[in-house]
Short mmCIF file of C-alpha atoms and ligand atoms in Angstrom, two decimals:
data_model
loop_
_atom_site.label_atom_id
_atom_site.label_comp_id
_atom_site.label_asym_id
_atom_site.label_seq_id
_atom_site.Cartn_x
_atom_site.Cartn_y
_atom_site.Cartn_z
CA UNK A 1 27.04 157.16 42.97
CA UNK A 2 25.21 154.06 43.35
CA UNK A 3 27.42 151.52 41.85
CA UNK A 4 30.64 151.54 43.80
CA UNK A 5 32.57 149.70 40.97
CA UNK A 6 32.15 152.72 38.41
CA UNK A 7 35.03 154.89 38.31
CA UNK A 8 33.68 158.44 37.67
CA UNK A 9 34.79 160.49 34.64
CA UNK A 10 37.21 163.48 34.76
CA UNK A 11 34.55 166.26 34.99
CA UNK A 12 32.68 164.38 37.79
CA UNK A 13 36.09 163.84 39.78
CA UNK A 14 36.75 167.69 39.24
CA UNK A 15 33.78 168.66 41.15
CA UNK A 16 33.45 165.65 43.63
CA UNK A 17 36.74 164.10 44.45
CA UNK A 18 37.85 164.54 48.01
CA UNK A 19 34.41 166.51 49.11
CA UNK A 20 31.33 165.61 50.87
CA UNK A 21 28.84 167.69 52.56
CA UNK A 22 30.17 168.99 55.82
CA UNK A 23 29.25 166.53 58.63
CA UNK A 24 28.43 169.28 61.12
CA UNK A 25 26.50 171.80 59.25
CA UNK A 26 25.63 170.20 55.88
CA UNK A 27 27.41 172.86 53.93
CA UNK A 28 27.73 171.55 50.34
CA UNK A 29 30.68 173.65 49.20
CA UNK A 30 33.92 172.84 51.15
CA UNK A 31 34.25 175.25 54.00
CA UNK A 32 37.39 177.23 54.74
CA UNK A 33 38.76 175.75 57.77
CA UNK A 34 40.37 179.08 58.76
CA UNK A 35 42.20 178.00 62.17
CA UNK A 36 45.72 177.49 63.00
CA UNK A 37 45.22 174.43 65.21
CA UNK A 38 43.02 171.57 66.09
CA UNK A 39 41.93 170.27 69.63
CA UNK A 40 42.91 166.74 70.59
CA UNK A 41 40.42 164.33 72.02
CA UNK A 42 42.67 163.28 74.84
CA UNK A 43 46.37 162.76 75.63
CA UNK A 44 46.58 159.36 73.89
CA UNK A 45 45.00 160.85 70.70
CA UNK A 46 47.58 163.61 70.63
CA UNK A 47 50.43 161.10 71.20
CA UNK A 48 49.17 159.05 68.25
CA UNK A 49 48.99 161.83 65.93
CA UNK A 50 52.51 163.23 66.89
CA UNK A 51 53.85 159.63 66.42
CA UNK A 52 52.16 159.23 63.00
CA UNK A 53 50.14 156.29 64.32
CA UNK A 54 46.88 157.89 63.51
CA UNK A 55 45.84 160.49 60.80
CA UNK A 56 44.45 163.67 61.88
CA UNK A 57 44.73 167.30 62.00
CA UNK A 58 47.24 169.01 64.47
CA UNK A 59 48.34 172.29 63.16
CA UNK A 60 47.66 174.06 59.62
CA UNK A 61 51.39 174.23 58.65
CA UNK A 62 51.37 170.30 58.50
CA UNK A 63 47.77 169.79 57.27
CA UNK A 64 44.33 171.49 57.03
CA UNK A 65 40.94 169.93 56.22
CA UNK A 66 40.30 172.50 53.35
CA UNK A 67 43.73 171.76 51.91
CA UNK A 68 43.01 168.12 52.36
CA UNK A 69 40.16 168.17 49.96
CA UNK A 70 42.22 170.02 47.33
CA UNK A 71 45.00 167.20 47.92
CA UNK A 72 42.66 164.16 47.35
CA UNK A 73 41.01 166.00 44.35
CA UNK A 74 44.28 166.78 42.42
CA UNK A 75 45.56 163.37 43.18
CA UNK A 76 42.51 161.80 41.84
CA UNK A 77 42.63 163.70 38.76
CA UNK A 78 46.28 162.78 38.18
CA UNK A 79 45.63 159.09 38.97
CA UNK A 80 48.25 159.16 42.01
CA UNK A 81 48.19 157.70 45.60
CA UNK A 82 48.28 160.90 47.44
CA UNK A 83 48.67 164.79 47.19
CA UNK A 84 50.28 167.55 49.21
CA UNK A 85 49.32 171.13 48.85
CA UNK A 86 51.97 173.68 49.19
CA UNK A 87 52.29 177.42 49.24
CA UNK A 88 53.44 177.84 45.66
CA UNK A 89 54.60 175.69 42.61
CA UNK A 90 58.15 176.68 43.56
CA UNK A 91 57.80 175.52 47.09
CA UNK A 92 56.41 172.26 45.89
CA UNK A 93 59.78 171.88 43.93
CA UNK A 94 61.81 172.68 46.82
CA UNK A 95 59.83 170.18 48.98
CA UNK A 96 60.18 167.24 46.56
CA UNK A 97 63.89 167.81 46.09
CA UNK A 98 64.35 168.09 50.12
CA UNK A 99 62.92 164.54 50.28
CA UNK A 100 65.19 163.11 47.44
CA UNK A 101 68.55 165.04 47.74
CA UNK A 102 71.53 165.16 50.07
CA UNK A 103 74.35 167.75 49.68
CA UNK A 104 76.62 166.70 46.90
CA UNK A 105 73.81 164.81 44.90
CA UNK A 106 72.68 165.70 41.36
CA UNK A 107 69.59 165.52 39.58
CA UNK A 108 68.90 165.94 35.81
CA UNK A 109 66.52 168.50 34.34
CA UNK A 110 65.20 169.56 30.99
CA UNK A 111 66.83 172.84 29.88
CA UNK A 112 63.37 173.82 28.27
CA UNK A 113 61.61 175.01 31.48
CA UNK A 114 59.83 177.78 33.16
CA UNK A 115 62.53 180.53 33.71
CA UNK A 116 61.93 180.52 37.49
CA UNK A 117 62.65 177.01 37.81
CA UNK A 118 66.06 177.48 35.76
CA UNK A 119 66.87 180.14 38.35
CA UNK A 120 65.86 178.10 41.27
CA UNK A 121 67.85 174.99 40.06
CA UNK A 122 70.96 177.11 38.92
CA UNK A 123 71.36 179.36 41.78
CA UNK A 124 69.23 178.81 45.14
CA UNK A 125 69.81 174.80 44.90
CA UNK A 126 73.74 175.54 45.34
CA UNK A 127 73.01 176.70 48.99
CA UNK A 128 71.79 173.17 49.62
CA UNK A 129 74.48 171.53 47.69
CA UNK A 130 72.01 170.24 45.20
CA UNK A 131 73.53 170.11 41.75
CA UNK A 132 71.55 170.41 38.46
CA UNK A 133 72.78 168.78 35.39
CA UNK A 134 70.90 170.07 32.09
CA UNK A 135 69.60 167.87 29.15
CA UNK A 136 67.83 168.59 26.04
CA UNK A 137 64.51 167.23 25.66
CA UNK A 138 64.82 167.24 21.79
CA UNK A 139 67.68 164.73 22.17
CA UNK A 140 66.76 161.97 24.71
CA UNK A 141 70.50 160.64 24.61
CA UNK A 142 71.62 163.68 26.59
CA UNK A 143 69.57 162.52 29.63
CA UNK A 144 70.99 158.95 29.27
CA UNK A 145 74.74 160.62 29.13
CA UNK A 146 73.89 162.90 32.11
CA UNK A 147 73.17 159.92 34.61
CA UNK A 148 76.09 159.56 37.21
CA UNK A 149 76.14 157.49 40.48
CA UNK A 150 75.07 160.76 42.20
CA UNK A 151 71.88 161.20 40.08
CA UNK A 152 68.80 161.12 42.31
CA UNK A 153 65.79 162.36 40.08
CA UNK A 154 64.99 163.60 36.76
CA UNK A 155 62.83 166.78 36.26
CA UNK A 156 60.67 167.82 33.10
CA UNK A 157 57.81 169.71 32.17
CA UNK A 158 54.99 168.01 29.97
CA UNK A 159 54.14 170.97 28.20
CA UNK A 160 57.07 173.39 28.83
CA UNK A 161 56.88 177.10 29.60
CA UNK A 162 57.27 179.26 27.74
CA UNK A 163 55.17 177.34 25.60
CA UNK A 164 54.96 175.44 22.61
CA UNK A 165 57.29 172.37 23.56
CA UNK A 166 55.93 169.06 24.27
CA UNK A 167 58.30 166.52 26.21
CA UNK A 168 58.53 162.83 25.15
CA UNK A 169 57.63 161.88 28.86
CA UNK A 170 57.56 158.02 28.16
CA UNK A 171 61.22 158.02 26.65
CA UNK A 172 62.45 159.95 29.66
CA UNK A 173 60.72 157.61 31.92
CA UNK A 174 62.51 154.91 30.42
CA UNK A 175 65.94 156.48 31.12
CA UNK A 176 64.77 157.18 34.71
CA UNK A 177 63.77 153.66 35.31
CA UNK A 178 67.13 152.38 33.93
CA UNK A 179 68.89 154.79 36.22
CA UNK A 180 66.88 153.71 39.28
CA UNK A 181 65.67 157.28 39.95
CA UNK A 182 62.10 158.94 40.05
CA UNK A 183 60.82 160.96 37.08
CA UNK A 184 59.27 164.35 38.46
CA UNK A 185 57.00 166.07 36.00
CA UNK A 186 55.92 169.65 36.28
CA UNK A 187 52.38 169.30 34.83
CA UNK A 188 51.38 173.07 35.22
CA UNK A 189 50.79 174.00 31.51
CA UNK A 190 49.09 170.75 30.60
CA UNK A 191 46.94 170.06 33.51
CA UNK A 192 45.49 166.53 33.97
CA UNK A 193 42.78 167.44 31.59
CA UNK A 194 45.24 167.41 28.72
CA UNK A 195 47.69 165.07 30.05
CA UNK A 196 48.30 162.56 32.80
CA UNK A 197 52.02 162.03 33.20
CA UNK A 198 51.71 159.10 35.67
CA UNK A 199 50.17 157.19 32.58
CA UNK A 200 53.48 157.67 30.79
CA UNK A 201 55.73 156.63 33.65
CA UNK A 202 56.07 159.71 36.14
CA UNK A 203 56.68 158.87 39.65
CA UNK A 204 56.07 162.23 40.98
CA UNK A 205 54.03 165.20 39.58
CA UNK A 206 54.18 168.68 40.63
CA UNK A 207 51.87 171.80 39.81
CA UNK A 208 51.77 175.43 40.15
CA UNK A 209 48.07 175.51 40.95
CA UNK A 210 48.40 179.48 40.42
CA UNK A 211 47.76 178.71 36.69
CA UNK A 212 45.21 176.67 35.14
CA UNK A 213 44.07 174.79 38.12
CA UNK A 214 43.07 177.82 40.11
CA UNK A 215 42.52 179.39 36.81
CA UNK A 216 41.22 182.78 37.74
CA UNK A 217 44.49 184.54 38.51
CA UNK A 218 43.59 184.93 42.16
CA UNK A 219 45.69 182.67 44.35
CA UNK A 220 49.20 181.33 44.45
CA UNK A 221 49.38 177.59 45.30
CA UNK A 222 51.42 174.22 44.69
CA UNK A 223 50.89 170.75 44.66
CA UNK A 224 52.72 167.46 44.96
CA UNK A 225 51.27 164.05 43.61
CA UNK A 226 52.68 160.86 44.67
CA UNK A 227 52.33 158.18 42.06
CA UNK A 228 53.07 155.47 44.33
CA UNK A 229 55.10 153.84 41.75
CA UNK A 230 58.68 154.28 42.96
CA UNK A 231 60.66 151.68 45.20
CA UNK A 232 62.51 153.81 47.61
CA UNK A 233 64.11 151.08 49.28
CA UNK A 234 65.64 149.14 46.40
CA UNK A 235 68.94 150.80 46.16
CA UNK A 236 68.77 152.40 49.43
CA UNK A 237 69.68 155.84 47.85
CA UNK A 238 66.82 157.90 49.52
CA UNK A 239 67.69 157.95 53.34
CA UNK A 240 64.75 160.36 54.14
CA UNK A 241 62.52 157.53 52.98
CA UNK A 242 64.35 154.34 53.73
CA UNK A 243 66.37 155.04 56.89
CA UNK A 244 64.88 155.26 60.51
CA UNK A 245 63.68 158.74 61.36
CA UNK A 246 64.93 159.68 64.77
CA UNK A 247 62.14 162.36 65.19
CA UNK A 248 59.34 159.36 64.88
CA UNK A 249 61.18 156.84 66.94
CA UNK A 250 63.05 155.06 64.32
CA UNK A 251 60.06 154.67 61.90
CA UNK A 252 61.03 154.02 58.27
CA UNK A 253 58.53 156.08 56.17
CA UNK A 254 58.54 153.62 53.15
CA UNK A 255 58.11 150.55 55.13
CA UNK A 256 55.27 152.08 57.20
CA UNK A 257 53.28 154.00 54.50
CA UNK A 258 54.30 152.00 51.21
CA UNK A 259 52.90 153.53 48.23
CA UNK A 260 52.19 156.82 49.57
CA UNK A 261 55.41 157.07 51.51
CA UNK A 262 56.68 160.02 49.41
CA UNK A 263 53.67 162.21 50.02
CA UNK A 264 54.16 161.45 53.78
CA UNK A 265 57.83 162.57 53.62
CA UNK A 266 57.08 165.81 51.79
CA UNK A 267 54.45 166.31 54.67
CA UNK A 268 56.01 165.28 57.93
CA UNK A 269 59.58 166.17 57.14
CA UNK A 270 59.43 168.85 54.27
CA UNK A 271 56.32 170.86 54.99
CA UNK A 272 56.80 170.41 58.90
CA UNK A 273 60.39 171.68 58.80
CA UNK A 274 60.49 174.15 55.70
CA UNK A 275 57.04 175.55 56.39
CA UNK A 276 55.52 176.60 53.36
CA UNK A 277 51.89 175.77 53.90
CA UNK A 278 49.13 176.74 51.64
CA UNK A 279 46.44 178.96 53.41
CA UNK A 280 42.77 177.45 53.54
CA UNK A 281 41.45 180.25 51.94
CA UNK A 282 43.62 179.74 48.85
CA UNK A 283 42.82 176.05 48.87
CA UNK A 284 39.14 176.96 48.67
CA UNK A 285 39.39 179.40 45.59
CA UNK A 286 41.51 176.68 43.84
CA UNK A 287 38.93 173.99 44.46
CA UNK A 288 36.33 176.25 43.10
CA UNK A 289 38.45 176.90 39.98
CA UNK A 290 39.12 173.23 39.54
CA UNK A 291 35.30 172.47 39.33
CA UNK A 292 35.22 173.91 35.86
CA UNK A 293 38.66 172.76 34.77
CA UNK A 294 37.55 170.48 31.86
CA UNK A 295 35.42 173.26 30.45
CA UNK A 296 37.91 176.16 30.90
CA UNK A 297 40.90 174.14 29.42
CA UNK A 298 38.74 173.09 26.31
CA UNK A 299 38.01 176.73 25.86
CA UNK A 300 41.55 177.71 26.34
CA UNK A 301 42.96 175.33 23.80
CA UNK A 302 40.25 176.12 21.17
CA UNK A 303 40.86 179.80 21.33
CA UNK A 304 44.68 179.36 21.47
CA UNK A 305 44.51 177.10 18.22
CA UNK A 306 42.54 179.94 16.42
CA UNK A 307 44.80 182.56 17.58
CA UNK A 308 48.01 180.61 16.56
CA UNK A 309 46.51 179.84 13.21
CA UNK A 310 45.57 183.78 12.65
CA UNK A 311 49.14 184.54 13.71
CA UNK A 312 50.86 182.40 11.45
CA UNK A 313 49.18 184.06 8.40
CA UNK A 314 50.49 187.56 9.45
CA UNK A 315 53.05 189.48 7.68
CA UNK A 316 54.64 190.87 11.02
CA UNK A 317 55.13 187.46 12.28
CA UNK A 318 58.24 185.30 11.61
CA UNK A 319 57.12 182.09 13.18
CA UNK A 320 54.39 180.54 15.68
CA UNK A 321 55.48 177.74 18.02
CA UNK A 322 52.23 175.90 18.69
CA UNK A 323 52.16 172.34 18.73
CA UNK A 324 48.60 172.13 17.81
CA UNK A 325 49.53 173.67 14.35
CA UNK A 326 49.67 170.74 11.62
CA UNK A 327 53.20 171.65 10.50
CA UNK A 328 54.91 172.18 13.93
CA UNK A 329 57.97 170.26 15.03
CA UNK A 330 56.03 168.95 18.07
CA UNK A 331 52.83 167.93 16.47
CA UNK A 332 53.43 164.30 16.53
CA UNK A 333 54.29 164.39 20.30
CA UNK A 334 51.27 166.57 20.75
CA UNK A 335 48.89 164.05 19.03
CA UNK A 336 50.12 161.50 21.51
CA UNK A 337 50.56 163.41 24.84
CA UNK A 338 47.94 166.21 24.36
CA UNK A 339 45.30 164.87 21.92
CA UNK A 340 42.69 167.22 23.14
CA UNK A 341 44.51 170.40 22.70
CA UNK A 342 48.09 171.81 23.11
CA UNK A 343 47.11 174.16 26.08
CA UNK A 344 47.08 177.92 25.93
CA UNK A 345 50.40 179.26 26.39
CA UNK A 346 52.66 179.56 23.32
CA UNK A 347 55.19 181.83 21.95
CA UNK A 348 55.65 183.49 18.35
CA UNK A 349 58.55 185.57 17.04
CA UNK A 350 58.23 189.00 15.32
CA UNK A 351 60.22 189.99 12.40
CA UNK A 352 60.99 193.28 14.18
CA UNK A 353 62.86 191.75 16.97
CA UNK A 354 63.20 193.10 20.41
CA UNK A 355 61.87 196.59 19.55
CA UNK A 356 58.63 195.11 18.06
CA UNK A 357 58.18 192.78 20.99
CA UNK A 358 58.33 195.82 23.53
CA UNK A 359 55.94 197.76 21.20
CA UNK A 360 53.37 195.04 21.02
CA UNK A 361 53.08 194.68 24.65
CA UNK A 362 52.83 198.35 25.17
CA UNK A 363 49.92 198.74 22.61
CA UNK A 364 47.53 195.76 23.47
CA UNK A 365 44.34 196.68 25.15
CA UNK A 366 42.35 193.60 26.04
CA UNK A 367 45.52 191.41 26.85
CA UNK A 368 47.24 192.24 30.09
CA UNK A 369 50.89 192.85 30.10
CA UNK A 370 52.01 190.81 33.17
CA UNK A 371 54.17 187.82 34.42
CA UNK A 372 51.57 185.01 34.80
CA UNK A 373 49.68 182.42 32.77
CA UNK A 374 46.58 180.48 33.10
CA UNK A 375 44.05 183.10 33.77
CA UNK A 376 40.52 183.61 32.35
CA UNK A 377 42.04 186.80 30.92
CA UNK A 378 44.34 186.79 27.93
CA UNK A 379 47.85 187.83 29.01
CA UNK A 380 51.04 188.78 27.17
CA UNK A 381 54.61 188.94 27.98
CA UNK A 382 57.96 189.69 26.21
CA UNK A 383 60.27 187.16 28.12
CA UNK A 384 63.49 188.73 27.12
CA UNK A 385 62.82 191.87 28.94
CA UNK A 386 60.92 190.21 31.76
CA UNK A 387 60.72 186.60 33.05
CA UNK A 388 63.72 185.39 31.40
CA UNK A 389 65.96 188.52 31.70
CA UNK A 390 68.18 187.01 34.60
CA UNK A 391 69.15 184.32 32.05
CA UNK A 392 72.23 184.80 29.83
CA UNK A 393 71.61 185.19 25.92
CA UNK A 394 72.51 181.71 25.32
CA UNK A 395 70.36 180.46 28.13
CA UNK A 396 67.43 182.48 26.83
CA UNK A 397 67.54 181.27 23.28
CA UNK A 398 67.89 177.75 24.75
CA UNK A 399 64.91 178.38 26.97
CA UNK A 400 62.92 179.60 23.97
CA UNK A 401 62.80 183.09 25.20
CA UNK A 402 65.22 184.94 22.45
CA UNK A 403 64.87 188.80 21.85
CA UNK A 404 62.04 188.44 19.09
CA UNK A 405 59.94 186.17 21.24
CA UNK A 406 56.44 187.02 22.67
CA UNK A 407 54.65 184.81 24.89
CA UNK A 408 50.79 184.59 25.02
CA UNK A 409 48.36 182.87 27.54
CA UNK A 410 45.08 183.02 25.75
CA UNK A 411 42.17 183.47 27.93
CA UNK A 412 38.43 182.64 27.71
CA UNK A 413 37.15 185.91 26.08
CA UNK A 414 35.41 185.89 22.66
CA UNK A 415 37.89 184.71 20.05
CA UNK A 416 37.06 187.68 17.74
CA UNK A 417 37.89 190.14 20.39
CA UNK A 418 41.26 188.41 21.33
CA UNK A 419 42.21 188.53 17.62
CA UNK A 420 41.03 192.19 17.11
CA UNK A 421 43.18 193.28 20.04
CA UNK A 422 46.32 191.65 18.48
CA UNK A 423 45.52 193.04 15.06
CA UNK A 424 45.19 196.58 16.37
CA UNK A 425 48.54 196.38 18.46
CA UNK A 426 50.42 194.71 15.45
CA UNK A 427 49.37 197.47 13.23
CA UNK A 428 49.55 200.45 15.75
C1 LIG B 501 54.34 179.31 37.55
C2 LIG B 501 55.16 178.08 37.41
C3 LIG B 501 55.86 177.55 38.47
C4 LIG B 501 56.18 178.21 39.64
O1 LIG B 501 54.82 178.32 40.39
P1 LIG B 501 54.46 179.38 41.54
O2 LIG B 501 53.11 179.01 41.90
O3 LIG B 501 54.61 180.66 40.75
O4 LIG B 501 55.53 179.42 42.62
C5 LIG B 501 56.38 176.36 38.29
N1 LIG B 501 56.42 175.86 36.99
C6 LIG B 501 55.80 176.32 36.12
C7 LIG B 501 55.80 175.34 34.71
C8 LIG B 501 54.87 177.45 36.11
O5 LIG B 501 54.40 177.90 34.98
#
C-alpha cells in the first residue's frame, strides 16, 4: 500500500489487517505459534511485561502472536480500537461482563437472543450475582423503563438468532448513552460485512467466531472488540477500569490505556484469571476463513433470500421470517442496518406444527440436522426440540422458537440443490 493515507476496503482488510510476512522465515500465511510461553530478553524485560509497562508475549493464556493477528483483523473490520480473542463466543460474553459487573449489579438484555445466551444470563450469571433484566427490542421504551441505578450495560444482537430479527441498534444506543452505560452488541449473525454496530453507537462488540467469521464449521472461537468510545471514569461505576489495580502496583487501567482500556481489562484481568484462551490453531483456521468473508457472506445472503422467497410460496409453510422479504415486519430496519443482505439464518413456520418440524429435519438429505449456524454447508434445526428446549413455552415463543418453527442456516451450495432438498423433504 504505497499511499499511507488510503484506508483499505473491507475485502482488503479481511485478507491483510494485522498480518505481515513472518520476519524470521518469510512465511506469507500467518504461522501457528503453537507454544505455551515466550523467552524473556532479560530480567528487566520480564519485569516490564509483567508490570504492563511493555507490550509483548508472556504466556499463551494471556496472549499469542497467531491470536494477535486475528484480534487486529477483527478489530479493523469492526472499526474498533482493539480486539481480544477468546475460546468461544460464550466465554467472550463472560469476560466482558466480568470487567463490568460486581455482585448485585444489573444489565439489560434483549429477550430476542441466541438460546444459549438466554440460559447463560438467566442461570449461570446468578452464581456471580449478575442480574439480567429482559427488554423487548420491538418496543424501545422497555429498555428505557428497565434502567435502574444498578444497570451497568445493555446487551443486544444486531441480527438476532434464531434469525429473522433486526434490532434498532441506534435507538438502543441512545438509551444506553442516556443511562451512562455501554452498549454491547453480539454481531455474530451479521458479521461486520453486513453491519458494523460501532457505526450506530455500540461501545463493545462480541462475536462467536465459530459461525460466519470462521465460516467452515471447524473451530470454536470468540472475540471482544473495544470501540474505544466509552468513558469508563465519568461516573466511577466501573471499578475494574477506574480504580487502582493492586496486582499492577496501583495502575488505573482507563488512565493508562485510554481508548483501548476495556480490551486491556478483558485481557489482563479476565483472560488472565478466568482462563478461556483461544488455541493458536483455531486462530489460524478462523483467520483463513475471514480471508473470504465478503465473498461468502454475499453468497450466503443471496442463497438465503432465494430460499426464503421459495418457501413463502409453499402450501406447507405458514409464514417465513426473513427481513430481506419485501413484506417482512423488519424490512425497513433491514434496509438501514443490513442493506447488502439479511444474513443466512432465518426461521419459518410449518402448518403441521411440532410433528411436521420433527418430520422435516428427519427427511432432509443435503441439509445437516445439527446445532450450529454459519457453515459452508446448509444446516437445519427444530429449535423447540433442541437448542431452545430448556426454555419455558412462553420463553420459547418470546425467543422466536415456538413448536412450529424451523431454523435454517443457508450454506454455499448451488441454490437449486438447496431448494430441491427442502422440496423432497416437505413432500416426503
Ligand atoms: C453461537 C452463538 C453464541 C455462542 O458462541 P459459541 O462460540 O458457541 O460459544 C453467541 N451468540 C450467538 C448469536 C451465537 O450464534
